[in-house]
mmCIF file with all atom_site columns, C-alpha atoms in Angstrom:
data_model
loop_
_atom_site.group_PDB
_atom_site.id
_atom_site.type_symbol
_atom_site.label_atom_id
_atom_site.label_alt_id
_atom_site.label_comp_id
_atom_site.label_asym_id
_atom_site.label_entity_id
_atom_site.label_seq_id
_atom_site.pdbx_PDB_ins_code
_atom_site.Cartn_x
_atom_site.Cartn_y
_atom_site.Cartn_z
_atom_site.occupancy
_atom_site.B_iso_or_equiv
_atom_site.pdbx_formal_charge
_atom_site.auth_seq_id
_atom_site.auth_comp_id
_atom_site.auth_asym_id
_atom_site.auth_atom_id
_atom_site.pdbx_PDB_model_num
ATOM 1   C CA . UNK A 1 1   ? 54.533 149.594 55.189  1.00 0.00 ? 419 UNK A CA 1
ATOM 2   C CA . UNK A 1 2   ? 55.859 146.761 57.727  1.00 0.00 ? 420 UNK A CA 1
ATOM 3   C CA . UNK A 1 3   ? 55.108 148.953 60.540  1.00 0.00 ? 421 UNK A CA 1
ATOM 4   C CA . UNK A 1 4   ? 51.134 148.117 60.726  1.00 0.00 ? 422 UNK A CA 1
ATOM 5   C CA . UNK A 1 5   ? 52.936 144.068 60.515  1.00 0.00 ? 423 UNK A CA 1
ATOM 6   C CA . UNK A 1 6   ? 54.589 144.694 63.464  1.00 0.00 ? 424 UNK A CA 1
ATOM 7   C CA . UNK A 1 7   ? 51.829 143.463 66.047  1.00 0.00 ? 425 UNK A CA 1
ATOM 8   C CA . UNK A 1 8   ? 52.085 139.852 64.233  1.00 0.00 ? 426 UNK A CA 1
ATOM 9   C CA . UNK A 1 9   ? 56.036 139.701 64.253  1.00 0.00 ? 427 UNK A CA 1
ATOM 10  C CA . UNK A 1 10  ? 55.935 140.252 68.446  1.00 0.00 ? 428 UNK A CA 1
ATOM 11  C CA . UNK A 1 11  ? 53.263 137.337 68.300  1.00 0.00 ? 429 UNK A CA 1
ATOM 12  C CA . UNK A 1 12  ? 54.952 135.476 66.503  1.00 0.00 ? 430 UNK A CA 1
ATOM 13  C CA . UNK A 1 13  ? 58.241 135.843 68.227  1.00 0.00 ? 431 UNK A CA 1
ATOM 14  C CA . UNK A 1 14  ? 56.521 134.987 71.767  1.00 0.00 ? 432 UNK A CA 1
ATOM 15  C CA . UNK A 1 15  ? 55.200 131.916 70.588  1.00 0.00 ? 433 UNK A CA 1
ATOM 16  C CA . UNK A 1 16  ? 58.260 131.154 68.728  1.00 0.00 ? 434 UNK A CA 1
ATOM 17  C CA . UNK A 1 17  ? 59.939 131.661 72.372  1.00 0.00 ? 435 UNK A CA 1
ATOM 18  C CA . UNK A 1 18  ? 57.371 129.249 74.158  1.00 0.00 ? 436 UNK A CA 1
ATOM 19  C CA . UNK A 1 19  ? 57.961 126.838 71.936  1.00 0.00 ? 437 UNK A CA 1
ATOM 20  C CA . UNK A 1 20  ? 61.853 126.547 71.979  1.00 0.00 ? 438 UNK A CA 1
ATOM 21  C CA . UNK A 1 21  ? 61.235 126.618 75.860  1.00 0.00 ? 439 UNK A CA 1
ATOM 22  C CA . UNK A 1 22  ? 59.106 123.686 75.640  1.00 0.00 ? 440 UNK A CA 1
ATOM 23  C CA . UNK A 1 23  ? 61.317 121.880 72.502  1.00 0.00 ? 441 UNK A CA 1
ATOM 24  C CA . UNK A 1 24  ? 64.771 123.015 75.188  1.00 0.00 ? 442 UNK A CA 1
ATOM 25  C CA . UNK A 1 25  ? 63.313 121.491 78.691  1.00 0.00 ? 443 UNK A CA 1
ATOM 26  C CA . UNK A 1 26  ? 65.089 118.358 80.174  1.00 0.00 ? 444 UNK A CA 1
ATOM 27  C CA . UNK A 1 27  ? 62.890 115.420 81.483  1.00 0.00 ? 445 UNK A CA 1
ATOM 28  C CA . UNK A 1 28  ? 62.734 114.795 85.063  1.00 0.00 ? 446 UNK A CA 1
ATOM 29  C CA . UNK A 1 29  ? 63.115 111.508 84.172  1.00 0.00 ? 447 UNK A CA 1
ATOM 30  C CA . UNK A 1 30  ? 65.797 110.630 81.860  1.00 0.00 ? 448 UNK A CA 1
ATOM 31  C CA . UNK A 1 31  ? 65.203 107.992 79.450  1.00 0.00 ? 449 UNK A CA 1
ATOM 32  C CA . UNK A 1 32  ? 68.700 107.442 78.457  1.00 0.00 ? 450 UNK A CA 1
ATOM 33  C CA . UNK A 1 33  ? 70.185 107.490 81.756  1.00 0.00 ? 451 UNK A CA 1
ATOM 34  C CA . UNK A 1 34  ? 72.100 103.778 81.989  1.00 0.00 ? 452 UNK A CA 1
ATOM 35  C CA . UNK A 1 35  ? 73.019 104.099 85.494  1.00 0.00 ? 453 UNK A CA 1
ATOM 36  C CA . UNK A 1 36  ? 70.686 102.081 88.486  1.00 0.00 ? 454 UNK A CA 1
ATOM 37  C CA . UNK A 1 37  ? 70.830 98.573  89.170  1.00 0.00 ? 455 UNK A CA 1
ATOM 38  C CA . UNK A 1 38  ? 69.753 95.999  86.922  1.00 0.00 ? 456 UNK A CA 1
ATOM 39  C CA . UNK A 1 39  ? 68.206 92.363  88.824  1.00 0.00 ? 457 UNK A CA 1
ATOM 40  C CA . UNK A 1 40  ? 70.142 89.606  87.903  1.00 0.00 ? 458 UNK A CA 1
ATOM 41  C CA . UNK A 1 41  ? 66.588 87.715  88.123  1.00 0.00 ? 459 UNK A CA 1
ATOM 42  C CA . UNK A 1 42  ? 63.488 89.853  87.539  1.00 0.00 ? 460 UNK A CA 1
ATOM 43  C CA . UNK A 1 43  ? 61.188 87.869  89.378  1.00 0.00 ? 461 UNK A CA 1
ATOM 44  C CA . UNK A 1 44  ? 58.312 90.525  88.935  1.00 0.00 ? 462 UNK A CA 1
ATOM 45  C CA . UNK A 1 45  ? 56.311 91.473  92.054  1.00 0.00 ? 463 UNK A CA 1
ATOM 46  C CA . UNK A 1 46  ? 55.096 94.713  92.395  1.00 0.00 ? 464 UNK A CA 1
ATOM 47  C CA . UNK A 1 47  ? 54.838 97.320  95.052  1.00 0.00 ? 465 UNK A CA 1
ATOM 48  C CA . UNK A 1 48  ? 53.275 100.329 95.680  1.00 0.00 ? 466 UNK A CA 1
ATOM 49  C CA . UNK A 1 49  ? 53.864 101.409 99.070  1.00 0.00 ? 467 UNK A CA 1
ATOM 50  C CA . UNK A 1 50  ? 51.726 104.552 100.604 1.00 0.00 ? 468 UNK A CA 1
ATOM 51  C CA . UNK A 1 51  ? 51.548 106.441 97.268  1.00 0.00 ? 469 UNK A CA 1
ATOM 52  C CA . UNK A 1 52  ? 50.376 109.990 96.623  1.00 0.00 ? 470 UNK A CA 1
ATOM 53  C CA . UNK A 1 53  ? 50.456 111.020 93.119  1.00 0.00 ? 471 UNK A CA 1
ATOM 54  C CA . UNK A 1 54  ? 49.172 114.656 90.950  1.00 0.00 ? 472 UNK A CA 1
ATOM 55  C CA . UNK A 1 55  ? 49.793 115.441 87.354  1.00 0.00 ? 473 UNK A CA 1
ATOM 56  C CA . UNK A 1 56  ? 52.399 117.929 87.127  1.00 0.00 ? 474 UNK A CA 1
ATOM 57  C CA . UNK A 1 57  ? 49.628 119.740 84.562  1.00 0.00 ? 475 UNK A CA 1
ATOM 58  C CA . UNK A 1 58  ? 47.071 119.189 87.747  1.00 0.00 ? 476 UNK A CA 1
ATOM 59  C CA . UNK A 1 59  ? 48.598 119.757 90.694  1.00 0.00 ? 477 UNK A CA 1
ATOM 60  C CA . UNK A 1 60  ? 45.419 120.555 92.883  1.00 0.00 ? 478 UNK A CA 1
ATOM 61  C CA . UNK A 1 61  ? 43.385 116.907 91.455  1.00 0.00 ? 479 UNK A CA 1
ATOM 62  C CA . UNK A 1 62  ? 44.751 114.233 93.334  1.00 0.00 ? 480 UNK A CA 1
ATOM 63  C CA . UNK A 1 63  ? 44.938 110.946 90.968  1.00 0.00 ? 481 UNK A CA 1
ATOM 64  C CA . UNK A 1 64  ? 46.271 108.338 93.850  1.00 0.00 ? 482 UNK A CA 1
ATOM 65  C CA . UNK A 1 65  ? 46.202 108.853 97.527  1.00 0.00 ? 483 UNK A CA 1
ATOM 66  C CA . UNK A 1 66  ? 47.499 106.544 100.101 1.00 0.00 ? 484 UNK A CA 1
ATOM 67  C CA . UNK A 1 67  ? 47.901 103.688 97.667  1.00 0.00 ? 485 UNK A CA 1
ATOM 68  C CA . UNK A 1 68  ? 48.935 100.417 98.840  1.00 0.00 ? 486 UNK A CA 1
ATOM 69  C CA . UNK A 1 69  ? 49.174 96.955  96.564  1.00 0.00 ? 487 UNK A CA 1
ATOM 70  C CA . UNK A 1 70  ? 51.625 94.334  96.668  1.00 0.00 ? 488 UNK A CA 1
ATOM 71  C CA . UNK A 1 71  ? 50.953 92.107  93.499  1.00 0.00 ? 489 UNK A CA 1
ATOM 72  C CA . UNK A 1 72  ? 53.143 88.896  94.117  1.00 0.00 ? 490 UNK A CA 1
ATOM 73  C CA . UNK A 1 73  ? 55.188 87.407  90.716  1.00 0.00 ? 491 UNK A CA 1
ATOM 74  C CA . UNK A 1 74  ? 53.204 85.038  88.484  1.00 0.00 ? 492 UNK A CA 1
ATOM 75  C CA . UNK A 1 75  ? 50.151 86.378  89.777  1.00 0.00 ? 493 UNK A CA 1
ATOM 76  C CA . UNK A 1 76  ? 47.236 88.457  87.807  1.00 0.00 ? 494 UNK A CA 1
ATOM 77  C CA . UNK A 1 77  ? 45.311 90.974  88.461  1.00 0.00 ? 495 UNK A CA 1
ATOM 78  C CA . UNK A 1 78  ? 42.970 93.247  87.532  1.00 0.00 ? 496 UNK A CA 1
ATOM 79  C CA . UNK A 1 79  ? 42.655 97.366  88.199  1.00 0.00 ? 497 UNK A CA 1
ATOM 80  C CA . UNK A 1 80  ? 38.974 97.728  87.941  1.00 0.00 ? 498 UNK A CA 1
ATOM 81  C CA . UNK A 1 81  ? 37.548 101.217 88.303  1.00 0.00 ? 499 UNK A CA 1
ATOM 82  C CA . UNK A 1 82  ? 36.360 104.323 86.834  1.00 0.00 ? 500 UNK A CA 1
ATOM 83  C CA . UNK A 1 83  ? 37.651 106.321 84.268  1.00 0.00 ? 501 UNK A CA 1
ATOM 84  C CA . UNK A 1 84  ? 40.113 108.701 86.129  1.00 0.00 ? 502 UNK A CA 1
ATOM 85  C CA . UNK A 1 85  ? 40.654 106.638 88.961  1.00 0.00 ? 503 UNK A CA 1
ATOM 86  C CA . UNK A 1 86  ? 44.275 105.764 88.790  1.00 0.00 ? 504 UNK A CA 1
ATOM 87  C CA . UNK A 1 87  ? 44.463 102.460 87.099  1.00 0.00 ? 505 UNK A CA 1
ATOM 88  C CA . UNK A 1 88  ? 46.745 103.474 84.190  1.00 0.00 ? 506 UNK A CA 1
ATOM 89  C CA . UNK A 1 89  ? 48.699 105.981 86.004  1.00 0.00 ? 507 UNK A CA 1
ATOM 90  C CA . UNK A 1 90  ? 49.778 102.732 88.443  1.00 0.00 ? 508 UNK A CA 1
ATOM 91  C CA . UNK A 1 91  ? 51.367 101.207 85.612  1.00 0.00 ? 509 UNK A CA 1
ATOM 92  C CA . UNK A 1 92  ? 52.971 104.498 84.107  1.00 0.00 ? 510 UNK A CA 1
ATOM 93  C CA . UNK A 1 93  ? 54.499 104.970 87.747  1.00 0.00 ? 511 UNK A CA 1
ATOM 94  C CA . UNK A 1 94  ? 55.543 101.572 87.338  1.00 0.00 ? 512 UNK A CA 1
ATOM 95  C CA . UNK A 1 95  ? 57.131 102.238 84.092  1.00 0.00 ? 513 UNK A CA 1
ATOM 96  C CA . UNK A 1 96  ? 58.135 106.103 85.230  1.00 0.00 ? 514 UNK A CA 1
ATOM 97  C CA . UNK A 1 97  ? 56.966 108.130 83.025  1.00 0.00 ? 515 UNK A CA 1
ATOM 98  C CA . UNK A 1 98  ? 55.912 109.308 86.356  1.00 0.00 ? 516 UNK A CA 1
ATOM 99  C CA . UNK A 1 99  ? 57.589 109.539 89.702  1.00 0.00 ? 517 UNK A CA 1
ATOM 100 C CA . UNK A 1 100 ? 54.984 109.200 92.494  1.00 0.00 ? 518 UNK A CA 1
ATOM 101 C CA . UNK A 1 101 ? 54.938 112.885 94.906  1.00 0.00 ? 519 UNK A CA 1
ATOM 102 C CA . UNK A 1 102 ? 55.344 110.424 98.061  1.00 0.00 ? 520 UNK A CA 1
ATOM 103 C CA . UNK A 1 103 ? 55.860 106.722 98.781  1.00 0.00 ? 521 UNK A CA 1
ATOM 104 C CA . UNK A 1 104 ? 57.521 103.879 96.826  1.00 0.00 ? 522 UNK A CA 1
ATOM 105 C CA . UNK A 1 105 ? 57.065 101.995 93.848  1.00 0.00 ? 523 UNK A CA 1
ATOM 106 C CA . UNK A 1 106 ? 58.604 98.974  93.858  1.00 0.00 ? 524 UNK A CA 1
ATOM 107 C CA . UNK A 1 107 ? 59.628 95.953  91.131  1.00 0.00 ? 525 UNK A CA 1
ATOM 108 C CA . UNK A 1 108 ? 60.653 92.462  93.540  1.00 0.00 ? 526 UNK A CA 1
ATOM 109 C CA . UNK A 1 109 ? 61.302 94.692  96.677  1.00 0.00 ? 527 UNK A CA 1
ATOM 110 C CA . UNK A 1 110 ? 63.949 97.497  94.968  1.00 0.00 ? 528 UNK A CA 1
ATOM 111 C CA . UNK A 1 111 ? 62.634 101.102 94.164  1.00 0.00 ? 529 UNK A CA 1
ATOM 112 C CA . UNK A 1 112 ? 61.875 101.636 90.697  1.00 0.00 ? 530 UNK A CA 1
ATOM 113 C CA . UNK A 1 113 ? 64.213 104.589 90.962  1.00 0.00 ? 531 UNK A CA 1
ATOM 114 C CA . UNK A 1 114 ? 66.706 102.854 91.954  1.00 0.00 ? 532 UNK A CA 1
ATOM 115 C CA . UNK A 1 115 ? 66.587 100.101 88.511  1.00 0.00 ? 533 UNK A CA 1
ATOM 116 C CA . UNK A 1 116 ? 68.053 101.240 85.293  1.00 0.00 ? 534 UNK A CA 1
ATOM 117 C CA . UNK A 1 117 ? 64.974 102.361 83.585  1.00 0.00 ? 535 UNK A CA 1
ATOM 118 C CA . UNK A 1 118 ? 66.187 101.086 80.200  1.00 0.00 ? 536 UNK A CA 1
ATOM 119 C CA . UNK A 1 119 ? 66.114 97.987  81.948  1.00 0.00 ? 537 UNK A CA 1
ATOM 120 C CA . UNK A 1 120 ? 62.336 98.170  83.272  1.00 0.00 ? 538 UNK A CA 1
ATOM 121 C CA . UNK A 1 121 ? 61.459 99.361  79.713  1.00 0.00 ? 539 UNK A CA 1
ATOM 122 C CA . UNK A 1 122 ? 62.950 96.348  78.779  1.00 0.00 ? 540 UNK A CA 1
ATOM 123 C CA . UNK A 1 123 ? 61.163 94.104  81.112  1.00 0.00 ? 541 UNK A CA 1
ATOM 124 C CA . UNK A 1 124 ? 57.904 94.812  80.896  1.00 0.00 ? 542 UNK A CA 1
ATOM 125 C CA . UNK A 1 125 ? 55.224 94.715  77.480  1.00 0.00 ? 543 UNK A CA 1
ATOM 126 C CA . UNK A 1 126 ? 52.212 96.636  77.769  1.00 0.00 ? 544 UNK A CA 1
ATOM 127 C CA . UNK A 1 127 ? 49.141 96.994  76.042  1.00 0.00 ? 545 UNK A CA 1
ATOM 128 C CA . UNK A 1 128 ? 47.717 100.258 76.386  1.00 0.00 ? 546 UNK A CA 1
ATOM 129 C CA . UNK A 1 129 ? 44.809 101.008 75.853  1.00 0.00 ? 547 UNK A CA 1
ATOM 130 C CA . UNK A 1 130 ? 45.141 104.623 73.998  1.00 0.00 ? 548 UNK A CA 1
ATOM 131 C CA . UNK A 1 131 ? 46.085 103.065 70.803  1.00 0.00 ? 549 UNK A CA 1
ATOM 132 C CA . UNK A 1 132 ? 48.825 104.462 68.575  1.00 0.00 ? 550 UNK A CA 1
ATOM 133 C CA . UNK A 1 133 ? 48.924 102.717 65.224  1.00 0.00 ? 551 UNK A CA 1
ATOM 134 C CA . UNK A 1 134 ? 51.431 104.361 62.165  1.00 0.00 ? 552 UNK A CA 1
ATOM 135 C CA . UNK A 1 135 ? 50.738 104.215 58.515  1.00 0.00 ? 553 UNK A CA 1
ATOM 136 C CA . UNK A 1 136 ? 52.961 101.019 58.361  1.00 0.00 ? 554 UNK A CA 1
ATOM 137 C CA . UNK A 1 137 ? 52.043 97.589  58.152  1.00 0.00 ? 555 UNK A CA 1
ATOM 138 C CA . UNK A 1 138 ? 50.758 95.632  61.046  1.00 0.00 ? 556 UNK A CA 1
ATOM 139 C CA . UNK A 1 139 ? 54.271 93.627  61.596  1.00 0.00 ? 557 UNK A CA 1
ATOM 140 C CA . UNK A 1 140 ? 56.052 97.190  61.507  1.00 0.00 ? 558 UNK A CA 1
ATOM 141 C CA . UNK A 1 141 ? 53.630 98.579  63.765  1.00 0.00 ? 559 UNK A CA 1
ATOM 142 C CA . UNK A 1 142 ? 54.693 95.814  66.069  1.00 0.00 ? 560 UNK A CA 1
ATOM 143 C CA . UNK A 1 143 ? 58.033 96.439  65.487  1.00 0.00 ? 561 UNK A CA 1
ATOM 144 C CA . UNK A 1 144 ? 57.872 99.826  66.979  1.00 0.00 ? 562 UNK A CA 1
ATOM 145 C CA . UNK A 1 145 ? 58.165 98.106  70.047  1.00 0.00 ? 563 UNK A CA 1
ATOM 146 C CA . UNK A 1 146 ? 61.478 96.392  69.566  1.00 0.00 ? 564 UNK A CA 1
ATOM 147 C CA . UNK A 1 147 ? 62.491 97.352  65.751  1.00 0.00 ? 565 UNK A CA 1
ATOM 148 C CA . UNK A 1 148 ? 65.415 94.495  65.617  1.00 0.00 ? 566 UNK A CA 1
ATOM 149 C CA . UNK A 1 149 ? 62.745 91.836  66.367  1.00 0.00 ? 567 UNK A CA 1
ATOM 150 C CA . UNK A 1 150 ? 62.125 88.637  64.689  1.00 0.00 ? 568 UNK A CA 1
ATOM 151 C CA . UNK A 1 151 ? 59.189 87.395  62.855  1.00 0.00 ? 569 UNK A CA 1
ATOM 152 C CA . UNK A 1 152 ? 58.643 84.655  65.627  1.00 0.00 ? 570 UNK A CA 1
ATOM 153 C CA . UNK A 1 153 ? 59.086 87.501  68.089  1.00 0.00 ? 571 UNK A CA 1
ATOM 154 C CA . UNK A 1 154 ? 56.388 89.482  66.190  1.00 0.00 ? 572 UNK A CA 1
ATOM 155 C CA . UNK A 1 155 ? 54.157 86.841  65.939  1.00 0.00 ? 573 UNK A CA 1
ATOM 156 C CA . UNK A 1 156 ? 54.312 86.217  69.359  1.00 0.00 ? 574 UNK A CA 1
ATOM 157 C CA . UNK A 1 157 ? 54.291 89.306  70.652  1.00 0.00 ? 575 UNK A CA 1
ATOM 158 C CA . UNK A 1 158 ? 50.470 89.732  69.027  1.00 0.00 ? 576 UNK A CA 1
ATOM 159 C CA . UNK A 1 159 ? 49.530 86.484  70.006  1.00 0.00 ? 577 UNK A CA 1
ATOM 160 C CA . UNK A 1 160 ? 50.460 87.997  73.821  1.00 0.00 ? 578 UNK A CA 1
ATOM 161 C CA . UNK A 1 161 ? 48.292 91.296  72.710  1.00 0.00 ? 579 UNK A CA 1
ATOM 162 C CA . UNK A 1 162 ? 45.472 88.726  71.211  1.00 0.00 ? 580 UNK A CA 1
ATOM 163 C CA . UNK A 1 163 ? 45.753 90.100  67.935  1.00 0.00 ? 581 UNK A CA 1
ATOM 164 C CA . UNK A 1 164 ? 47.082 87.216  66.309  1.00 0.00 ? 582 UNK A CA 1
ATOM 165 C CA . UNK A 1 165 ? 44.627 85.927  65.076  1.00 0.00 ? 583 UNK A CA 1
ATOM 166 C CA . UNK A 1 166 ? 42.607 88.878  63.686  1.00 0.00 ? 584 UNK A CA 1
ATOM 167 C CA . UNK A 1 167 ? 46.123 89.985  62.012  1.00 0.00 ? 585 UNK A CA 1
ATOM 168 C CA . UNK A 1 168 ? 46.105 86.933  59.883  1.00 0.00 ? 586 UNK A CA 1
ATOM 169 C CA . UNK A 1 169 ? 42.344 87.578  59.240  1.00 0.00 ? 587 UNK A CA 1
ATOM 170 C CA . UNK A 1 170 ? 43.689 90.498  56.862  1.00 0.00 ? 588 UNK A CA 1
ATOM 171 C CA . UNK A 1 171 ? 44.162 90.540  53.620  1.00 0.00 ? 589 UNK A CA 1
ATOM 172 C CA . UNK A 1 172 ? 48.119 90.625  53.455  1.00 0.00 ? 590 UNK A CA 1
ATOM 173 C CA . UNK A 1 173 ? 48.446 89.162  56.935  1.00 0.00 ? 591 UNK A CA 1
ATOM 174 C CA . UNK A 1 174 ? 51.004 90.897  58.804  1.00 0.00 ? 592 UNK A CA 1
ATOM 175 C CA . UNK A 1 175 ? 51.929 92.980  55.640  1.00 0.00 ? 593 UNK A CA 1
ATOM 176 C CA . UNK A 1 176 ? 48.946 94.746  55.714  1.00 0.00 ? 594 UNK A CA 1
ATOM 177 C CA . UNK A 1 177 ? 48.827 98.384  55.493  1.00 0.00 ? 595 UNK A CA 1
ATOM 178 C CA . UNK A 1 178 ? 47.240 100.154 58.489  1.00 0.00 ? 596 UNK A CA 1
ATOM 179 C CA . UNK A 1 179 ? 45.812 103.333 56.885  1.00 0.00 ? 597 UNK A CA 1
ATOM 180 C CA . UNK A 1 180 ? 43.346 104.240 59.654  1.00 0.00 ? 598 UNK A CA 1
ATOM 181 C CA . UNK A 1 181 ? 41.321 102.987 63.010  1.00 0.00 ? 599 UNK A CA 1
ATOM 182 C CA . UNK A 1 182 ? 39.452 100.964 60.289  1.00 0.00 ? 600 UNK A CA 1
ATOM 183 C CA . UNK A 1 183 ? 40.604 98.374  58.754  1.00 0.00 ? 601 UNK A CA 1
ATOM 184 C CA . UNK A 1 184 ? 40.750 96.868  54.931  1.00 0.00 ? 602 UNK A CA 1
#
């Protein structure tokens, strides 16, 4: 009787076997490594010097090529362009989630791979703008991004976002529960 069941135990065993490969991979990029220099002062200029950068899922689609921009401390800017152009994968290199295939990224002259990347997780806040919000409440959503902080720090952490405002627009406030992309 299990012999005709056969076929879908073999399936199910190579997929089983794909996944555990992909669930048993390390990073390139460890998170939780604490070594690398930390800046006594962060001042926060940004480099990127000659860089060349494919997804490792798209190795033949070049994303950044020959990219140069020095973006002195204090200073803002905009990355205008079109969708696929590079903008947000210059702040993930930033950031590494990335490493770029040639040239340096740079945070007040030192290579990013040099800093501890807790560190540079630390440093910088970033609105993205894929949007990620959990079946929490607004302040706990928040949170996500620094779970021990304080109320003040919460408050002004959405005021940074400019969501302040429309957060106290709710019903409960910052209590409210997010239950979708729509709100109450």
């Amino acid at each position: 009787m299990a012999l005709p069941e056969i076929k879908y135990f073999t399936e199910a065993s190579v997929a089983a076997t794909g996944i555990l490969e992909k669930i048993s991979r390390n990073p390139l990029i460890d998170a939780e490594d604490m070594s690398g220099t930390i800046l006594e002062k962060a001042r926060g200029e940004l480099g990127f010097e000659n860089i060349k950068f494919t997804y490792p899922s798209q190795p033949d689609t070049v994303v950044l090529s020959d990219f140069n921009l020095v973006v002195p401390a204090g200073q803002t800017v905009a990355l205008v362009g079109s969708s696929g152009c590079g903008k947000s994968t210059a702040i993930s290199l930033v950031q590494r989630f990335y490493d770029a295939d040639q040239g340096v990224v740079k945070i007040d002259g030192v290579d990013v791979k040099k800093l501890q990347l807790k560190w540079i997780r630390r440093k910088m806040g970033l609105v993205s703008q894929d949007h990620a919000l959990f079946g929490t409440t607004a302040r706990e959503n928040i949170m996500f991004g620094k779970p021990d902080a304080t109320m003040e720090e919460v408050i002004a952490a959405a005021m940074a976002a400019n969501a302040h405002n429309f957060i106290r627009q709710l019903r409960d406030g910052y209590e409210t529960k997010v239950k979708s992309s729509k709100y109450p």
